[in-house]
Coordinates of C-alpha atoms and ligand atoms in Angstrom, one line a residue:
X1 CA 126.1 199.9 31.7
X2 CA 127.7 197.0 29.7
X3 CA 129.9 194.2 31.7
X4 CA 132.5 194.2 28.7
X5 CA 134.0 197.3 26.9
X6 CA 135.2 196.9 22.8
X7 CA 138.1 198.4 21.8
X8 CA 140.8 198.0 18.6
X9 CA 143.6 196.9 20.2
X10 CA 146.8 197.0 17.8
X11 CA 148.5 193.4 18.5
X12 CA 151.3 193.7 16.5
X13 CA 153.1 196.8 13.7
X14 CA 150.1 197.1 11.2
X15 CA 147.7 194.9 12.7
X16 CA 144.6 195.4 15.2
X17 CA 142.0 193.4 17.0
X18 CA 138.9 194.0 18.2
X19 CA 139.1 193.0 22.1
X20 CA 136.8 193.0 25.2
X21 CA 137.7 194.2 28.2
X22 CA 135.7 194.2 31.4
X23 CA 134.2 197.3 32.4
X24 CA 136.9 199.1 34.9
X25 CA 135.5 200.1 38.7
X26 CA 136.1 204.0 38.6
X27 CA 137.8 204.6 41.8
X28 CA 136.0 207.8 44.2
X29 CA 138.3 210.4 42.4
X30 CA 138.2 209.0 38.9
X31 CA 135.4 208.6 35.8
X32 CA 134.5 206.9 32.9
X33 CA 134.5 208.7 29.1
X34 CA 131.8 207.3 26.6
X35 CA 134.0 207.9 23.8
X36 CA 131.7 209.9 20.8
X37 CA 135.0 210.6 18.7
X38 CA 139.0 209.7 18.4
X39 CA 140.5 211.8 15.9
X40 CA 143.4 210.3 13.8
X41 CA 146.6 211.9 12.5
X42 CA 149.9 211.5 11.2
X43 CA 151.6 210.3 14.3
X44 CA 149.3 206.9 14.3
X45 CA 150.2 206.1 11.3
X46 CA 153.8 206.0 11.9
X47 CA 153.0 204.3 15.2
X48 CA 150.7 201.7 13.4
X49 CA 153.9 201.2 11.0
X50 CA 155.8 200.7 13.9
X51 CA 155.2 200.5 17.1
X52 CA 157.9 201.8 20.1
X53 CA 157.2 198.6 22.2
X54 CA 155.3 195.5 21.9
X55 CA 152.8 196.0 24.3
X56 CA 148.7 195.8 23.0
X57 CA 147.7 199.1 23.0
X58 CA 144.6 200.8 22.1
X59 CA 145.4 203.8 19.8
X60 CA 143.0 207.1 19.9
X61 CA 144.8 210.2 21.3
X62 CA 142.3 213.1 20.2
X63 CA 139.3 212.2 22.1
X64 CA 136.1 213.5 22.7
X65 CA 132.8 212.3 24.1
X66 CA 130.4 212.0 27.0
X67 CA 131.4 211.6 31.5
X68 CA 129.4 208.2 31.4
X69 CA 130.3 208.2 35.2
X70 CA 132.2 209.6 37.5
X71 CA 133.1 209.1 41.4
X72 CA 132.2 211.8 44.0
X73 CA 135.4 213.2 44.7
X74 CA 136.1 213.6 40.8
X75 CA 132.9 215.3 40.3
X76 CA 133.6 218.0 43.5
X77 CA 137.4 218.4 42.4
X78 CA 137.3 219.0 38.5
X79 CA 133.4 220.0 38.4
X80 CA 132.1 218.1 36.1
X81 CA 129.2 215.9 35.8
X82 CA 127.8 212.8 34.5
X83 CA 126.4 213.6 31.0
X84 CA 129.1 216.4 30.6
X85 CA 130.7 216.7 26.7
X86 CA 134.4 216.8 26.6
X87 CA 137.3 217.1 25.2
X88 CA 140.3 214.9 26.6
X89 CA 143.7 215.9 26.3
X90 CA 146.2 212.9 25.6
X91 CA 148.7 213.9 28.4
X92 CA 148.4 212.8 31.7
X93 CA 151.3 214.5 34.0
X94 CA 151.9 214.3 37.5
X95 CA 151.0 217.6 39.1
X96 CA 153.5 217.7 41.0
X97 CA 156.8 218.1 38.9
X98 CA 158.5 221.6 37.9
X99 CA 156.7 221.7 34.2
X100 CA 153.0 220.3 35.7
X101 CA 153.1 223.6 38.2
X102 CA 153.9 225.7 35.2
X103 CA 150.9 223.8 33.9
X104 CA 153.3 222.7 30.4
X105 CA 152.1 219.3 31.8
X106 CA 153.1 218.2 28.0
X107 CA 156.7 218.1 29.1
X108 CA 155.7 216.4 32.1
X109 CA 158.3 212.9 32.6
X110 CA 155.2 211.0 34.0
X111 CA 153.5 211.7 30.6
X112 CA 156.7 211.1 28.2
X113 CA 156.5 207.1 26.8
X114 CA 159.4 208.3 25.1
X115 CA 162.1 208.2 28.2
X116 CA 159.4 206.8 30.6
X117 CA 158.2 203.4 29.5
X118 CA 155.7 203.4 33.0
X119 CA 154.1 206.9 31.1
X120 CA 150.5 207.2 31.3
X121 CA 149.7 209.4 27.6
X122 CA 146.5 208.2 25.6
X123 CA 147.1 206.4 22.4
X124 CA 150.3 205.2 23.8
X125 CA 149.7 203.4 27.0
X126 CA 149.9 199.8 27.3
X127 CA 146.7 198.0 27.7
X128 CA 147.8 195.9 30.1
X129 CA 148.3 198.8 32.5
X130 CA 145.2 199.4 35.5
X131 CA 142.1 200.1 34.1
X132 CA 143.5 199.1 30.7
X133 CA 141.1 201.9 28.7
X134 CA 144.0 204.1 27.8
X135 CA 143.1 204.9 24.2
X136 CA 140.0 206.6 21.9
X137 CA 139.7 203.6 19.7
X138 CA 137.5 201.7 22.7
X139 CA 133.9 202.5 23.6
X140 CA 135.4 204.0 27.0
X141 CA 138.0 205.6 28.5
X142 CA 139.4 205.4 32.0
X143 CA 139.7 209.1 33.2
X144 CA 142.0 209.0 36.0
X145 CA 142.0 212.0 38.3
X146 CA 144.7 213.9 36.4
X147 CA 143.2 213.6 33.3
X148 CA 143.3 217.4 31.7
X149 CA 139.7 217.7 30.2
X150 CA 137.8 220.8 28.8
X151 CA 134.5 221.6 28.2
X152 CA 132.9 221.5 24.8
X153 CA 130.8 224.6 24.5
X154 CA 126.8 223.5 23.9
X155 CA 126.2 223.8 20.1
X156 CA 130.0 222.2 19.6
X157 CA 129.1 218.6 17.5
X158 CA 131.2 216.0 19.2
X159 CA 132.4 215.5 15.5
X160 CA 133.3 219.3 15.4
X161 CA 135.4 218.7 18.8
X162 CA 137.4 215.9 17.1
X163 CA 139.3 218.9 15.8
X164 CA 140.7 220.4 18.9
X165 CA 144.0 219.0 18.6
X166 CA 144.9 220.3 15.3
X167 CA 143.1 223.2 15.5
X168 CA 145.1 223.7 19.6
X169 CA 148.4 222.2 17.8
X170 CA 147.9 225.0 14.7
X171 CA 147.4 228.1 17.8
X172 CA 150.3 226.7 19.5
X173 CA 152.7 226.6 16.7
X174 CA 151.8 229.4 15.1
X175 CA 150.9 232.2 17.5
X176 CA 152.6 231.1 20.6
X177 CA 155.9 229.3 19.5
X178 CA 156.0 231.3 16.1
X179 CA 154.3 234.5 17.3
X180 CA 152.6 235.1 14.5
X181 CA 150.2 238.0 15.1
X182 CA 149.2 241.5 13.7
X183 CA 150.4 241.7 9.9
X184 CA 152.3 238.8 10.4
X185 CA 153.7 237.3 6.7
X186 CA 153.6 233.3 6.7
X187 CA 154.4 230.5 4.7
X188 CA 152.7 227.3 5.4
X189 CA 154.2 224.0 4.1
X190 CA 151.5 221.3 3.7
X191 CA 148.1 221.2 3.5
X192 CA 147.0 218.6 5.8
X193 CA 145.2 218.8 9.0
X194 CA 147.5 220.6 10.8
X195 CA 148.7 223.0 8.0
X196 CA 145.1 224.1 7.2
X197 CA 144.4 224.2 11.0
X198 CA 147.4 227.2 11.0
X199 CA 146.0 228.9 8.5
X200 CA 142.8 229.5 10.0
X201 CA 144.9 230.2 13.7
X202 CA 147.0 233.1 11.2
X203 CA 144.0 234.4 9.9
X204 CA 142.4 235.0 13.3
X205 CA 145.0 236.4 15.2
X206 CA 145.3 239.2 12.0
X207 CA 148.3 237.6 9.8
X208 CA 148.5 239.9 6.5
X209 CA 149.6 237.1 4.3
X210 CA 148.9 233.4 4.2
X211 CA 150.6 231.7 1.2
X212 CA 150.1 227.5 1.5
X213 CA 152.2 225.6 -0.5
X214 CA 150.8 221.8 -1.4
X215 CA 151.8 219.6 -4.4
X216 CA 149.7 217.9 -7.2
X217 CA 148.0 215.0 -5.3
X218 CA 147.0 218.3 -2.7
X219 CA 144.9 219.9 -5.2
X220 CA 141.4 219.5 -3.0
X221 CA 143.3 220.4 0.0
X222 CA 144.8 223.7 -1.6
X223 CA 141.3 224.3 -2.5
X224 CA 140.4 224.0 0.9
X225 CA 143.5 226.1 2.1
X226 CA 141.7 229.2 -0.1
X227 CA 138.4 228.5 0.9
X228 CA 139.8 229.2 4.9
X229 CA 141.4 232.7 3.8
X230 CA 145.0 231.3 2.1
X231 CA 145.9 234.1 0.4
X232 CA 147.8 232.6 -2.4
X233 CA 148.8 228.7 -2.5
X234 CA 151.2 227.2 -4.7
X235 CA 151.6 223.9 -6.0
X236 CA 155.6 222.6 -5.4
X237 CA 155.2 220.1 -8.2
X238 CA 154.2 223.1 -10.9
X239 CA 155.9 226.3 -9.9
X240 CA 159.3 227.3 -8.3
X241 CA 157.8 227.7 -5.1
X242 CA 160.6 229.8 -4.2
X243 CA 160.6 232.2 -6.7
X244 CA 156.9 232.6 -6.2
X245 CA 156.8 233.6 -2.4
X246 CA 159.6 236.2 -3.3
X247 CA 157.3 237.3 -6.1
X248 CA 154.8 237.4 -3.8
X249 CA 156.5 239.7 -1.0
X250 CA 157.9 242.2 -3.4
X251 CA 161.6 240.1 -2.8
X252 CA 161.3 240.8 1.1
X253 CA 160.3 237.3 2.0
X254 CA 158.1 235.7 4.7
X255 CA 158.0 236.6 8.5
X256 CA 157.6 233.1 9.6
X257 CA 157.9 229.8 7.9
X258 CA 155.7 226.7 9.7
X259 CA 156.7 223.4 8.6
X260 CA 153.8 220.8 8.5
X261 CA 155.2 218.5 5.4
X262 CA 156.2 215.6 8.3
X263 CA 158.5 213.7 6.5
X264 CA 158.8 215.2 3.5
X265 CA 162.4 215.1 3.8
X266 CA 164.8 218.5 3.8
X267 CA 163.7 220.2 0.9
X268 CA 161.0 221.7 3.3
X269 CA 163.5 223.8 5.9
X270 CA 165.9 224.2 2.9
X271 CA 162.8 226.4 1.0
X272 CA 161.6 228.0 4.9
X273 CA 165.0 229.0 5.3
X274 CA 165.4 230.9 1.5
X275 CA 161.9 232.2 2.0
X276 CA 162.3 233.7 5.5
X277 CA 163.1 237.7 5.2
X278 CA 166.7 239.0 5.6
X279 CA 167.0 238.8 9.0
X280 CA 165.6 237.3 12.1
X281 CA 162.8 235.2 10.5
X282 CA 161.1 232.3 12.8
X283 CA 160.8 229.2 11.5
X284 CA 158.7 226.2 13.6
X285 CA 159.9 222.4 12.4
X286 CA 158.3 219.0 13.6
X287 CA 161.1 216.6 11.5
X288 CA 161.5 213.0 11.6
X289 CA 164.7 213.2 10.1
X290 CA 167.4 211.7 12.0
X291 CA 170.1 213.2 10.1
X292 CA 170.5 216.5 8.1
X293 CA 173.6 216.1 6.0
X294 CA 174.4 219.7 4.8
X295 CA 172.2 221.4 8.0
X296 CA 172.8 225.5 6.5
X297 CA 173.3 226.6 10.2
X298 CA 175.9 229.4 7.8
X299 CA 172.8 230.9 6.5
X300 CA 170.8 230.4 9.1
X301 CA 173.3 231.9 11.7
X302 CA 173.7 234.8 8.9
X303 CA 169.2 235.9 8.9
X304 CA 169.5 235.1 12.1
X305 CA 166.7 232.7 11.8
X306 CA 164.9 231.2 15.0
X307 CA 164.4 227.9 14.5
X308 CA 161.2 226.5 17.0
X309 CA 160.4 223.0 17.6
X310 CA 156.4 222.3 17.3
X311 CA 155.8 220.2 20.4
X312 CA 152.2 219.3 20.5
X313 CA 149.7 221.8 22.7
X314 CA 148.8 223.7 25.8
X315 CA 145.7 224.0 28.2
X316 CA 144.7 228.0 26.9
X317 CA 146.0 226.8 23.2
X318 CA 143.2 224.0 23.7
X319 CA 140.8 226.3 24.9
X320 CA 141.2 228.7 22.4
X321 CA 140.4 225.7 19.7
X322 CA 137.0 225.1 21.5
X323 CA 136.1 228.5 21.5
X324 CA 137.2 228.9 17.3
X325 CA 135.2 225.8 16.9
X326 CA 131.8 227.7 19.0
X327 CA 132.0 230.7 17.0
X328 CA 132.0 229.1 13.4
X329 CA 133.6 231.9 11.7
X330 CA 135.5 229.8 9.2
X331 CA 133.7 226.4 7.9
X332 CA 136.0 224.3 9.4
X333 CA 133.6 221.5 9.5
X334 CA 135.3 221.5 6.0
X335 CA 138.2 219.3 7.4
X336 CA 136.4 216.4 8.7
X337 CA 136.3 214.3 5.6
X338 CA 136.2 210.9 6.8
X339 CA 134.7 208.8 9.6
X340 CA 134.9 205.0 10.0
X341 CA 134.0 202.5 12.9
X342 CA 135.6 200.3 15.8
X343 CA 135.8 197.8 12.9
X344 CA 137.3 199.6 10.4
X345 CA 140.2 201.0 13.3
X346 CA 142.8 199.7 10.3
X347 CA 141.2 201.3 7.8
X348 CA 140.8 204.4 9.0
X349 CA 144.5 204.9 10.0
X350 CA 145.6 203.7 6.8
X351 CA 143.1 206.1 5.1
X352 CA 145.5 209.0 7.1
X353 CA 148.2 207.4 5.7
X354 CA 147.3 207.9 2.2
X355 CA 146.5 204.3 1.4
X356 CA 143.0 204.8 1.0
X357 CA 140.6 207.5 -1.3
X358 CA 141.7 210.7 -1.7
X359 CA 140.7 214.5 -0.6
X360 CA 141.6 212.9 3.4
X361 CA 141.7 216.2 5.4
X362 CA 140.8 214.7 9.1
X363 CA 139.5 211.0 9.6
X364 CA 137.2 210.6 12.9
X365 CA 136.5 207.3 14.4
X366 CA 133.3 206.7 16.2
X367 CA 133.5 203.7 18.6
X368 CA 129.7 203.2 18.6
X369 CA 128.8 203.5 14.7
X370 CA 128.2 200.5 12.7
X371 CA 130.7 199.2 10.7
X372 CA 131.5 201.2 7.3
X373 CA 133.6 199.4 5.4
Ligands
ZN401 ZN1 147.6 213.5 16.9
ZN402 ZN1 154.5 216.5 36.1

């Protein structure tokens, strides 16, 4: 194996480097991940923008790719082998804390950079930690013995893997914090990764009604929302959205209302909460916004709406993705639009953000393909 290890390492808010590092020694109970694919999305954008602390970090929190090598204990503990394809969740929790042993090791404090600036999550970690390969963007990743890794089922493209984390965050959200199931009614707000990955986790678990709502620059995506089993979408920008989904139900409104606009402002839970039926609607947000002047808590406290935080994904929700991805009942390959290499790290994340081309659905990078750009 090579002495020196390349990543993108972002330096500074907006800006990345391409960096060696030396090869880590992988400890008896830890191994080494030949990174095939880091999926982008939203959240390193705004992190790119700006950054929570001015460490170097190298980015890449949706990771896939190949054990490279692995130390004996690792191997006999988590049963896997050299040559193995995985997936690698970003969170790395304790194991030994309240939430680990009720195995929502995403709550875990060890994993939070948020209130924990010693966290160990991938994407976020500071280079400068031990083993410094804490992020996707980087030809390898230190897998310490707490990493939480899944299989990728043989005939899964490492490219096709890239989408476990929407495809686990869309399951989460929508059938285990929403419970959307049997007959279900839903409106999905945005038609990004994450939206379009819900409408394929409400189609499978036997939702009735799937109406995506987009605006004008979403046209492809839209497009793409149909083409996964949307029932009806509807362009913001062109119709009363509103008045449509009523139109729609027959007047009764939606059973559950999932957010994915990310900072679209309020005019996304202020629609969710008119379109929700008369009482005891769910709606699942994931807002940036800091402040919510004229919050209808009247109206909601009147339908009785649930309001649900989306908060990332489990183990079964991940599992659950890998096994969607395996069977290839919907052409989900559909959402991988983009891919870029280590050289074009900025690029790529300002290609999520909108900056670049148009039609971006998911944006892969691959560490070991020639530069693109
Ligand atoms: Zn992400
Ligand atoms: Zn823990």
């Amino acid at each position: 194996m090579a002495e020196q290890v390349l990543a993108a390492v972002r330096t500074a808010p907006g800006t990345t480097e391409l960096r060696e590092f030396p090869m880590p020694d992988i400890p008896d109970d830890g191994a080494l991940l030949k990174v095939e694919v880091a999926g982008i999305c939203g959240t390193d954008v705004k992190m790119y923008a700006k950054p929570p602390f001015g460490d170097p970090v190298i980015m890449g929190h949706e990771n896939v790719g190949v054990i490279a090598a692995a130390g004996r204990t690792f191997t006999a503990r988590r049963g896997l082998a050299e040559g193995d394809r995985v997936f690698v969740e970003h969170y790395v929790g304790c194991f030994r804390c309240e939430w680990c042993h009720q195995g929502e090791y995403r709550h875990c404090e060890a994993t939070d950079w948020r209130t924990n600036p010693d966290a160990r999550r991938y994407g976020y970690t500071s280079a400068s930690n031990p083993y410094h390969l804490w992020g996707g963007f980087s030809q390898y990743l230190y897998l310490p013995w707490n990493a939480v890794i899944h299989r990728v089922p043989d005939g899964v493209s490492a490219e096709l893997a890239g989408l476990v984390t929407p495809l686990s965050n869309g399951i989460e959200w929508a059938l285990v914090t929403a419970g959307v199931g049997y007959a279900s009614t839903v409106l999905i707000q945005g038609p990004g990764q994450q939206g379009l990955s819900q409408v394929v986790a409400c189609k499978q678990a036997g939702a009735s009604l799937v109406i995506v709502t987009g605006t004008t620059q979403d046209t492809a995506r839209l497009d793409l929302a149909g083409e996964l089993g949307a029932d009806h979408v509807i362009d913001v920008r062109k119709e009363d959205a509103l008045a449509r989904v009523l139109e729609i139900t027959g007047g009764r409104g939606v059973d559950v209302v999932l957010d994915c606009t990310a900072g679209a402002g309020t005019a996304p839970v202020l629609l969710g909460v008119d379109a929700l039926k008369r009482r005891e609607g769910t709606m699942v947000v994931q807002g940036e916004l800091a402040a919510f002047p004229d919050f209808p808590l009247k109206k909601i406290t009147e339908k009785s709406i649930s309001v649900r935080s989306a908060r990332g994904h489990s183990y079964r929700s991940c599992e659950l993705a890998l096994e969607q991805l395996a069977s290839g009942r919907f052409p989900l390959e559909r959402l991988s639009t983009h891919s870029f290499g280590l050289a074009d790290t900025d690029r790529a994340i300002r290609t999520v953000g909108g900056e670049y081309g148009e039609g971006v659905v998911h944006v892969s990078l691959l560490p070991w393909a020639e530069a693109t750009a």
